[in-house]
PDB file of C-alpha atoms in Angstrom:
ATOM      1  CA  UNK P   1     179.592  58.738 147.343  1.00 67.00           C
ATOM      2  CA  UNK P   2     182.326  57.654 149.800  1.00 70.00           C
ATOM      3  CA  UNK P   3     185.610  59.912 148.146  1.00 72.00           C
ATOM      4  CA  UNK P   4     183.254  62.506 147.333  1.00 68.00           C
ATOM      5  CA  UNK P   5     182.370  65.993 149.519  1.00 70.00           C
ATOM      6  CA  UNK P   6     178.770  64.331 149.959  1.00 66.00           C
ATOM      7  CA  UNK P   7     179.727  61.748 152.269  1.00 70.00           C
ATOM      8  CA  UNK P   8     177.947  62.675 155.277  1.00 74.00           C
ATOM      9  CA  UNK P   9     174.550  64.144 153.511  1.00 72.00           C
ATOM     10  CA  UNK P  10     173.889  60.559 152.116  1.00 76.00           C
ATOM     11  CA  UNK P  11     172.441  57.648 152.977  1.00 77.00           C
ATOM     12  CA  UNK P  12     172.153  54.748 151.039  1.00 80.00           C
ATOM     13  CA  UNK P  13     169.220  52.918 151.496  1.00 82.00           C
ATOM     14  CA  UNK P  14     167.400  49.128 150.326  1.00 84.00           C
ATOM     15  CA  UNK P  15     163.595  48.395 150.558  1.00 88.00           C
ATOM     16  CA  UNK P  16     162.098  50.186 153.622  1.00 90.00           C
ATOM     17  CA  UNK P  17     158.564  50.287 153.727  1.00 93.00           C
ATOM     18  CA  UNK P  18     155.638  52.004 156.457  1.00 94.00           C
ATOM     19  CA  UNK P  19     157.177  54.283 159.108  1.00 95.00           C
ATOM     20  CA  UNK P  20     160.630  53.710 158.421  1.00 95.00           C
ATOM     21  CA  UNK P  21     159.451  55.074 154.766  1.00 94.00           C
ATOM     22  CA  UNK P  22     158.003  58.107 155.938  1.00 95.00           C
ATOM     23  CA  UNK P  23     160.306  58.684 158.707  1.00 95.00           C
ATOM     24  CA  UNK P  24     162.920  58.680 155.719  1.00 94.00           C
ATOM     25  CA  UNK P  25     161.573  60.854 153.783  1.00 95.00           C
ATOM     26  CA  UNK P  26     160.015  63.348 156.127  1.00 96.00           C
ATOM     27  CA  UNK P  27     164.109  64.206 156.873  1.00 94.00           C
ATOM     28  CA  UNK P  28     165.383  63.792 153.201  1.00 94.00           C
ATOM     29  CA  UNK P  29     165.585  66.639 150.454  1.00 95.00           C
ATOM     30  CA  UNK P  30     166.857  64.776 147.686  1.00 96.00           C
ATOM     31  CA  UNK P  31     165.307  61.249 146.226  1.00 95.00           C
ATOM     32  CA  UNK P  32     167.457  59.727 143.303  1.00 94.00           C
ATOM     33  CA  UNK P  33     165.767  57.148 141.707  1.00 93.00           C
ATOM     34  CA  UNK P  34     168.382  56.239 138.815  1.00 93.00           C
ATOM     35  CA  UNK P  35     166.148  53.807 136.806  1.00 91.00           C
ATOM     36  CA  UNK P  36     166.330  51.961 133.376  1.00 88.00           C
ATOM     37  CA  UNK P  37     163.084  49.959 134.127  1.00 84.00           C
ATOM     38  CA  UNK P  38     160.049  51.209 131.453  1.00 79.00           C
ATOM     39  CA  UNK P  39     158.196  51.803 134.625  1.00 71.00           C
ATOM     40  CA  UNK P  40     154.707  53.300 134.048  1.00 82.00           C
ATOM     41  CA  UNK P  41     154.510  56.080 137.302  1.00 85.00           C
ATOM     42  CA  UNK P  42     156.569  54.805 139.727  1.00 91.00           C
ATOM     43  CA  UNK P  43     154.577  54.947 143.682  1.00 90.00           C
ATOM     44  CA  UNK P  44     157.888  55.506 145.244  1.00 92.00           C
ATOM     45  CA  UNK P  45     158.569  58.545 143.011  1.00 94.00           C
ATOM     46  CA  UNK P  46     155.496  60.371 143.420  1.00 93.00           C
ATOM     47  CA  UNK P  47     155.414  59.974 147.709  1.00 95.00           C
ATOM     48  CA  UNK P  48     159.500  61.585 147.039  1.00 97.00           C
ATOM     49  CA  UNK P  49     157.864  64.771 145.463  1.00 97.00           C
ATOM     50  CA  UNK P  50     154.881  63.869 148.281  1.00 96.00           C
ATOM     51  CA  UNK P  51     156.902  64.924 151.204  1.00 97.00           C
ATOM     52  CA  UNK P  52     158.999  67.940 149.141  1.00 97.00           C
ATOM     53  CA  UNK P  53     161.727  66.123 148.047  1.00 98.00           C
ATOM     54  CA  UNK P  54     163.655  67.275 144.769  1.00 98.00           C
ATOM     55  CA  UNK P  55     163.960  64.380 142.249  1.00 98.00           C
ATOM     56  CA  UNK P  56     167.089  63.121 140.107  1.00 98.00           C
ATOM     57  CA  UNK P  57     165.787  60.522 138.295  1.00 97.00           C
ATOM     58  CA  UNK P  58     166.239  59.312 134.250  1.00 96.00           C
ATOM     59  CA  UNK P  59     164.091  60.277 131.199  1.00 95.00           C
ATOM     60  CA  UNK P  60     162.173  55.724 130.592  1.00 94.00           C
ATOM     61  CA  UNK P  61     158.653  55.497 131.380  1.00 92.00           C
ATOM     62  CA  UNK P  62     156.142  57.550 132.956  1.00 92.00           C
ATOM     63  CA  UNK P  63     158.609  59.402 134.553  1.00 94.00           C
ATOM     64  CA  UNK P  64     159.669  61.460 130.555  1.00 92.00           C
ATOM     65  CA  UNK P  65     155.928  62.282 130.403  1.00 92.00           C
ATOM     66  CA  UNK P  66     155.409  64.507 133.194  1.00 92.00           C
ATOM     67  CA  UNK P  67     158.534  65.400 134.755  1.00 95.00           C
ATOM     68  CA  UNK P  68     160.038  68.748 134.680  1.00 97.00           C
ATOM     69  CA  UNK P  69     163.523  68.935 134.448  1.00 97.00           C
ATOM     70  CA  UNK P  70     165.110  72.003 136.188  1.00 96.00           C
ATOM     71  CA  UNK P  71     162.124  72.512 137.659  1.00 97.00           C
ATOM     72  CA  UNK P  72     161.220  68.705 140.117  1.00 98.00           C
ATOM     73  CA  UNK P  73     164.864  68.175 140.218  1.00 98.00           C
ATOM     74  CA  UNK P  74     166.866  66.434 137.098  1.00 98.00           C
ATOM     75  CA  UNK P  75     166.699  64.379 134.505  1.00 97.00           C
ATOM     76  CA  UNK P  76     170.136  62.880 133.290  1.00 97.00           C
ATOM     77  CA  UNK P  77     170.200  59.908 131.002  1.00 96.00           C
ATOM     78  CA  UNK P  78     173.019  58.228 133.140  1.00 96.00           C
ATOM     79  CA  UNK P  79     173.407  56.211 135.558  1.00 93.00           C
ATOM     80  CA  UNK P  80     176.861  56.652 136.368  1.00 94.00           C
ATOM     81  CA  UNK P  81     177.427  56.800 140.040  1.00 90.00           C
ATOM     82  CA  UNK P  82     179.984  60.335 139.328  1.00 90.00           C
ATOM     83  CA  UNK P  83     177.526  61.632 137.550  1.00 94.00           C
ATOM     84  CA  UNK P  84     174.792  60.901 140.165  1.00 93.00           C
ATOM     85  CA  UNK P  85     177.157  62.052 142.497  1.00 89.00           C
ATOM     86  CA  UNK P  86     177.568  65.416 140.927  1.00 92.00           C
ATOM     87  CA  UNK P  87     173.769  65.906 140.630  1.00 95.00           C
ATOM     88  CA  UNK P  88     173.608  65.844 144.564  1.00 92.00           C
ATOM     89  CA  UNK P  89     176.526  68.173 144.710  1.00 90.00           C
ATOM     90  CA  UNK P  90     174.782  70.516 142.300  1.00 94.00           C
ATOM     91  CA  UNK P  91     171.234  70.993 144.286  1.00 95.00           C
ATOM     92  CA  UNK P  92     173.229  70.524 147.487  1.00 92.00           C
ATOM     93  CA  UNK P  93     175.072  73.632 146.653  1.00 93.00           C
ATOM     94  CA  UNK P  94     172.018  75.835 146.208  1.00 95.00           C
ATOM     95  CA  UNK P  95     169.593  75.372 149.128  1.00 94.00           C
ATOM     96  CA  UNK P  96     167.628  78.227 147.365  1.00 96.00           C
ATOM     97  CA  UNK P  97     166.736  76.215 144.837  1.00 96.00           C
ATOM     98  CA  UNK P  98     166.824  72.941 146.822  1.00 97.00           C
ATOM     99  CA  UNK P  99     163.504  75.033 149.181  1.00 97.00           C
ATOM    100  CA  UNK P 100     162.042  76.076 145.396  1.00 98.00           C
ATOM    101  CA  UNK P 101     161.622  72.349 143.869  1.00 98.00           C
ATOM    102  CA  UNK P 102     160.641  71.070 147.268  1.00 97.00           C
ATOM    103  CA  UNK P 103     157.756  73.511 147.340  1.00 98.00           C
ATOM    104  CA  UNK P 104     156.631  73.310 143.702  1.00 98.00           C
ATOM    105  CA  UNK P 105     157.028  68.721 143.903  1.00 98.00           C
ATOM    106  CA  UNK P 106     155.178  69.349 147.286  1.00 97.00           C
ATOM    107  CA  UNK P 107     152.004  71.347 145.682  1.00 96.00           C
ATOM    108  CA  UNK P 108     152.075  69.167 142.176  1.00 95.00           C
ATOM    109  CA  UNK P 109     151.754  65.736 143.914  1.00 94.00           C
ATOM    110  CA  UNK P 110     148.761  67.124 145.830  1.00 91.00           C
ATOM    111  CA  UNK P 111     147.403  69.037 143.192  1.00 91.00           C
ATOM    112  CA  UNK P 112     147.748  65.633 140.552  1.00 89.00           C
ATOM    113  CA  UNK P 113     148.634  62.591 143.197  1.00 85.00           C
ATOM    114  CA  UNK P 114     146.677  63.067 145.897  1.00 82.00           C
ATOM    115  CA  UNK P 115     143.355  60.437 146.373  1.00 81.00           C
ATOM    116  CA  UNK P 116     140.633  62.927 146.138  1.00 85.00           C
ATOM    117  CA  UNK P 117     142.311  64.956 142.994  1.00 81.00           C
ATOM    118  CA  UNK P 118     142.481  61.514 140.947  1.00 78.00           C
ATOM    119  CA  UNK P 119     139.220  60.477 142.110  1.00 85.00           C
ATOM    120  CA  UNK P 120     137.726  63.611 140.499  1.00 85.00           C
ATOM    121  CA  UNK P 121     139.514  63.173 137.274  1.00 81.00           C
ATOM    122  CA  UNK P 122     138.710  60.040 137.368  1.00 86.00           C
ATOM    123  CA  UNK P 123     134.387  60.776 137.678  1.00 89.00           C
ATOM    124  CA  UNK P 124     135.205  63.548 134.942  1.00 88.00           C
ATOM    125  CA  UNK P 125     135.742  60.936 132.359  1.00 86.00           C
ATOM    126  CA  UNK P 126     133.669  58.389 133.081  1.00 87.00           C
ATOM    127  CA  UNK P 127     130.812  61.567 132.916  1.00 89.00           C
ATOM    128  CA  UNK P 128     132.540  62.405 129.564  1.00 87.00           C
ATOM    129  CA  UNK P 129     132.249  58.638 128.561  1.00 91.00           C
ATOM    130  CA  UNK P 130     128.457  58.095 129.031  1.00 88.00           C
ATOM    131  CA  UNK P 131     128.055  61.716 128.155  1.00 88.00           C
ATOM    132  CA  UNK P 132     128.546  60.607 124.702  1.00 83.00           C
TER     133      UNK P 132
END
């Protein structure tokens, strides 16, 4: 990041929570999550989408089961900093695409991951099981 043309637009953070997390997500545009763990469904990824951030991530764990490449952001096999920096630059260079992804991710997260929508789906599953 420090040697690229995006160094003034990038902030690398460690663990944050509470108000600091909300404040950070509100002022951000891209969530870069180059995980290599076989995670289920990372909460941080869903939170970023709910705040309307474009996502750069890897197709591991549950991510590969729902993430739509070039619609929700960018899937990459790489964890190389140079590759990640170029993908961030690619998103930042096309503000219209970034805005489209942001709207889509926000709406997708609300539709699929809000507590109300999850509760409705669970209720439907339980009704189907009880009806058998």
